[in-house]
Tab-separated table of C-alpha atoms in Angstrom:
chain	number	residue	atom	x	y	z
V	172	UNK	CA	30.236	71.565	-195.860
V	173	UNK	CA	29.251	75.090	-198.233
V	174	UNK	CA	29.785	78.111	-197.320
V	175	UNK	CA	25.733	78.693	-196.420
V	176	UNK	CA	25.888	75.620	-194.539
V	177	UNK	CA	28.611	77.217	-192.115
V	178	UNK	CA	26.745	80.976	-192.581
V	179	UNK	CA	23.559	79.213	-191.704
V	180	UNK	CA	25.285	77.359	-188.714
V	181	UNK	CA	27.283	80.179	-187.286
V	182	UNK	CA	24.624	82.232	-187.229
V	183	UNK	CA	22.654	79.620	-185.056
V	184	UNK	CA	25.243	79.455	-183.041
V	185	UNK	CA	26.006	83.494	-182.611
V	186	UNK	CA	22.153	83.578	-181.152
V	187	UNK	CA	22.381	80.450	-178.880
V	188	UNK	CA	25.435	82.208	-177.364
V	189	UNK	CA	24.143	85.960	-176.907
V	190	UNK	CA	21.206	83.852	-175.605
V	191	UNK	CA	23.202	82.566	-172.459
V	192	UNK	CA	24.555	84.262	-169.187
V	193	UNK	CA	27.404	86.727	-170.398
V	194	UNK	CA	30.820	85.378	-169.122
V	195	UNK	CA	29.257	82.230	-167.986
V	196	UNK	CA	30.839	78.335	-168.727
V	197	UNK	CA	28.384	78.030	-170.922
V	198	UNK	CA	28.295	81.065	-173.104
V	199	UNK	CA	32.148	80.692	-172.934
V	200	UNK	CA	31.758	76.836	-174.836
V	201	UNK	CA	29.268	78.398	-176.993
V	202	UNK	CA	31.612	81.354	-178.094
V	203	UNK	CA	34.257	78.835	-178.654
V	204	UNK	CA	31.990	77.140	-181.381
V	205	UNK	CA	31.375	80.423	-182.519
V	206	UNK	CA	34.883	80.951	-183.300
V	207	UNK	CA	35.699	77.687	-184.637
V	208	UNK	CA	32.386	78.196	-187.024
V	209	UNK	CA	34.406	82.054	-187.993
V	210	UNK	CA	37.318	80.487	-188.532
V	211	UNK	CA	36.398	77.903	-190.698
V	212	UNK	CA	34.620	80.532	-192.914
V	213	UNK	CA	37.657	82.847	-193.261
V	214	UNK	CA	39.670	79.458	-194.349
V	215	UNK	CA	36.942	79.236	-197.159
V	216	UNK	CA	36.797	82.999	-198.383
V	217	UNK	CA	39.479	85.360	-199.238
V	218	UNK	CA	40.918	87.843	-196.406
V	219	UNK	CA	40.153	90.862	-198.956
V	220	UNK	CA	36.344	89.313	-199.787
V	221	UNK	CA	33.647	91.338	-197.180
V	222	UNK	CA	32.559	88.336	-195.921
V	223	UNK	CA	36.377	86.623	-195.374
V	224	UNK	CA	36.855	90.375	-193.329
V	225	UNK	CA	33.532	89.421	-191.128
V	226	UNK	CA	34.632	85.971	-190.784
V	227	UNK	CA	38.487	86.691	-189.518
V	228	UNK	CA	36.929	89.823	-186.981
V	229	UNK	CA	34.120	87.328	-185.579
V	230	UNK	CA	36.711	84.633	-184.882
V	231	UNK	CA	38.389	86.964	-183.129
V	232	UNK	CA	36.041	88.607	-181.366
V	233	UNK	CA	34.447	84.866	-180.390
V	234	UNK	CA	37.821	84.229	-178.921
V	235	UNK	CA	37.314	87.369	-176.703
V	236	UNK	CA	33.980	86.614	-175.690
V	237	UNK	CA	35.385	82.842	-175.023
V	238	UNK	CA	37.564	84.412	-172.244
V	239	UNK	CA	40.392	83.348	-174.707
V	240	UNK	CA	42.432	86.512	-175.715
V	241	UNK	CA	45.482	84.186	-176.371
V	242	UNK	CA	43.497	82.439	-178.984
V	243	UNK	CA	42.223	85.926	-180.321
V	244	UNK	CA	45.709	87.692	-180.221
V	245	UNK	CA	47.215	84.244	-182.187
V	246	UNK	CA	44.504	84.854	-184.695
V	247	UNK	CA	45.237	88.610	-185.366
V	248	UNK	CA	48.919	87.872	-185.959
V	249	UNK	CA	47.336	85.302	-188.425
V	250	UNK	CA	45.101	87.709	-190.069
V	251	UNK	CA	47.176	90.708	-190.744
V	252	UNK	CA	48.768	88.745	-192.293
V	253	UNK	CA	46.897	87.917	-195.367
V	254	UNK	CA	45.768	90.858	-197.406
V	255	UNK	CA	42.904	92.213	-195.593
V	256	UNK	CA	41.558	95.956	-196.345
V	257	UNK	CA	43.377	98.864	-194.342
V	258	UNK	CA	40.067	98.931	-192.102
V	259	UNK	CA	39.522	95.523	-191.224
V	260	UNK	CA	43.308	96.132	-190.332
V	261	UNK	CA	42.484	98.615	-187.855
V	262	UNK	CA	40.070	96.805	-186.823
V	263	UNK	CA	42.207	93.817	-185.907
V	264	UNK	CA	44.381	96.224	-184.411
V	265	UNK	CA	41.808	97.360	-181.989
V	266	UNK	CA	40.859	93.749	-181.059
V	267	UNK	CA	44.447	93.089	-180.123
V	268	UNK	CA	44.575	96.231	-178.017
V	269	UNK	CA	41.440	94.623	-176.056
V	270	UNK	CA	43.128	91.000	-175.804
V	271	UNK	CA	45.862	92.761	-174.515
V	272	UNK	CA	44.356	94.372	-171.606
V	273	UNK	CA	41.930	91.192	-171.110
V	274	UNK	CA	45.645	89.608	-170.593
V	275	UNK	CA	46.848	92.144	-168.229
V	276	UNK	CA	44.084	92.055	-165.990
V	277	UNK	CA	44.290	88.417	-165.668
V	278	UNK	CA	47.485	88.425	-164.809
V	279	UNK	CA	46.244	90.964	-161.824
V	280	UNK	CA	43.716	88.720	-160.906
V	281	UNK	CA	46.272	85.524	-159.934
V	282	UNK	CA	47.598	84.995	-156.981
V	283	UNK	CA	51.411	85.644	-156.052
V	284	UNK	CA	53.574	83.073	-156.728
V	285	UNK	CA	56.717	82.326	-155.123
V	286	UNK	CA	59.136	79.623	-154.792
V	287	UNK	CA	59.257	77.085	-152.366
V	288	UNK	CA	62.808	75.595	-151.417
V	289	UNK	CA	63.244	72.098	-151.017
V	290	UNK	CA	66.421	70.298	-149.154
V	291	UNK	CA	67.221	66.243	-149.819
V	292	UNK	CA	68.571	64.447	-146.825
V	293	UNK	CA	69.557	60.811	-147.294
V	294	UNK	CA	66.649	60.521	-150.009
V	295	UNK	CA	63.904	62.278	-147.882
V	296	UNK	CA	62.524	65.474	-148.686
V	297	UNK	CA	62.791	67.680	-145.489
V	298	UNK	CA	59.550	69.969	-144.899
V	299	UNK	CA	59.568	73.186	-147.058
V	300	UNK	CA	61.597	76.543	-145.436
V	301	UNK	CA	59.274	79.321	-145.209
V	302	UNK	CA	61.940	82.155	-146.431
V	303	UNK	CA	60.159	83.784	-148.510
């Protein structure tokens, strides 16, 4: 596939996903092709080439708007990597500081977890003790 093939389909697919219910199951899957679309332009241009910059911030962005900051924080780490200008740096930068608060407030959102102690009599598993 060229390089205006992939411009020409990520770009399709960037305004089928705006097109959708923000934060829905389905804009989520479409932001996912998004970024897969993103990152297989920045494998195809150089990081310090404009459009390689675009490429590497719009995977990562897709990643955010896929509800998938892991994903977007393992692609920054990739990405500063290679030589990419001091700005889209920065910019990077400022995308991680977002995953990382996406992150955080998941981790509010889930429920307490704690354990659950277990004692073995003759085999058997004897019902759970409630200590908590």
């Amino acid at each position: 596939m060229t390089l205006d093939d992939l411009n020409a389909r990520v770009t399709e697919a960037i305004l089928r996903a705006e097109r959708l219910p923000l934060g829905s199951d389905q804009a989520q899957e479409a932001f996912r092709e998004v970024g897969r679309i993103e990152e297989s332009i920045a494998d195809v241009t150089p990081a310090d080439d404009f459009e390689g910059e675009i490429a590497r911030l719009g995977a990562v962005t897709a990643g955010l708007s896929a509800a998938e900051p892991l994903r977007a924080l393992l692609l920054v780490e990739r990405y500063l990597a290679e030589n990419v200008s001091p700005a889209a740096a920065a910019k990077l930068e400022a995308l991680r500081a977002e995953a990382d608060r996406d992150l955080a407030e998941a981790a509010l959102r889930m429920p307490p977890v704690r354990p659950v102690k277990y004692v073995l009599h003759d085999g058997m598993i004897a019902a759970p003790s409630c200590n908590s």
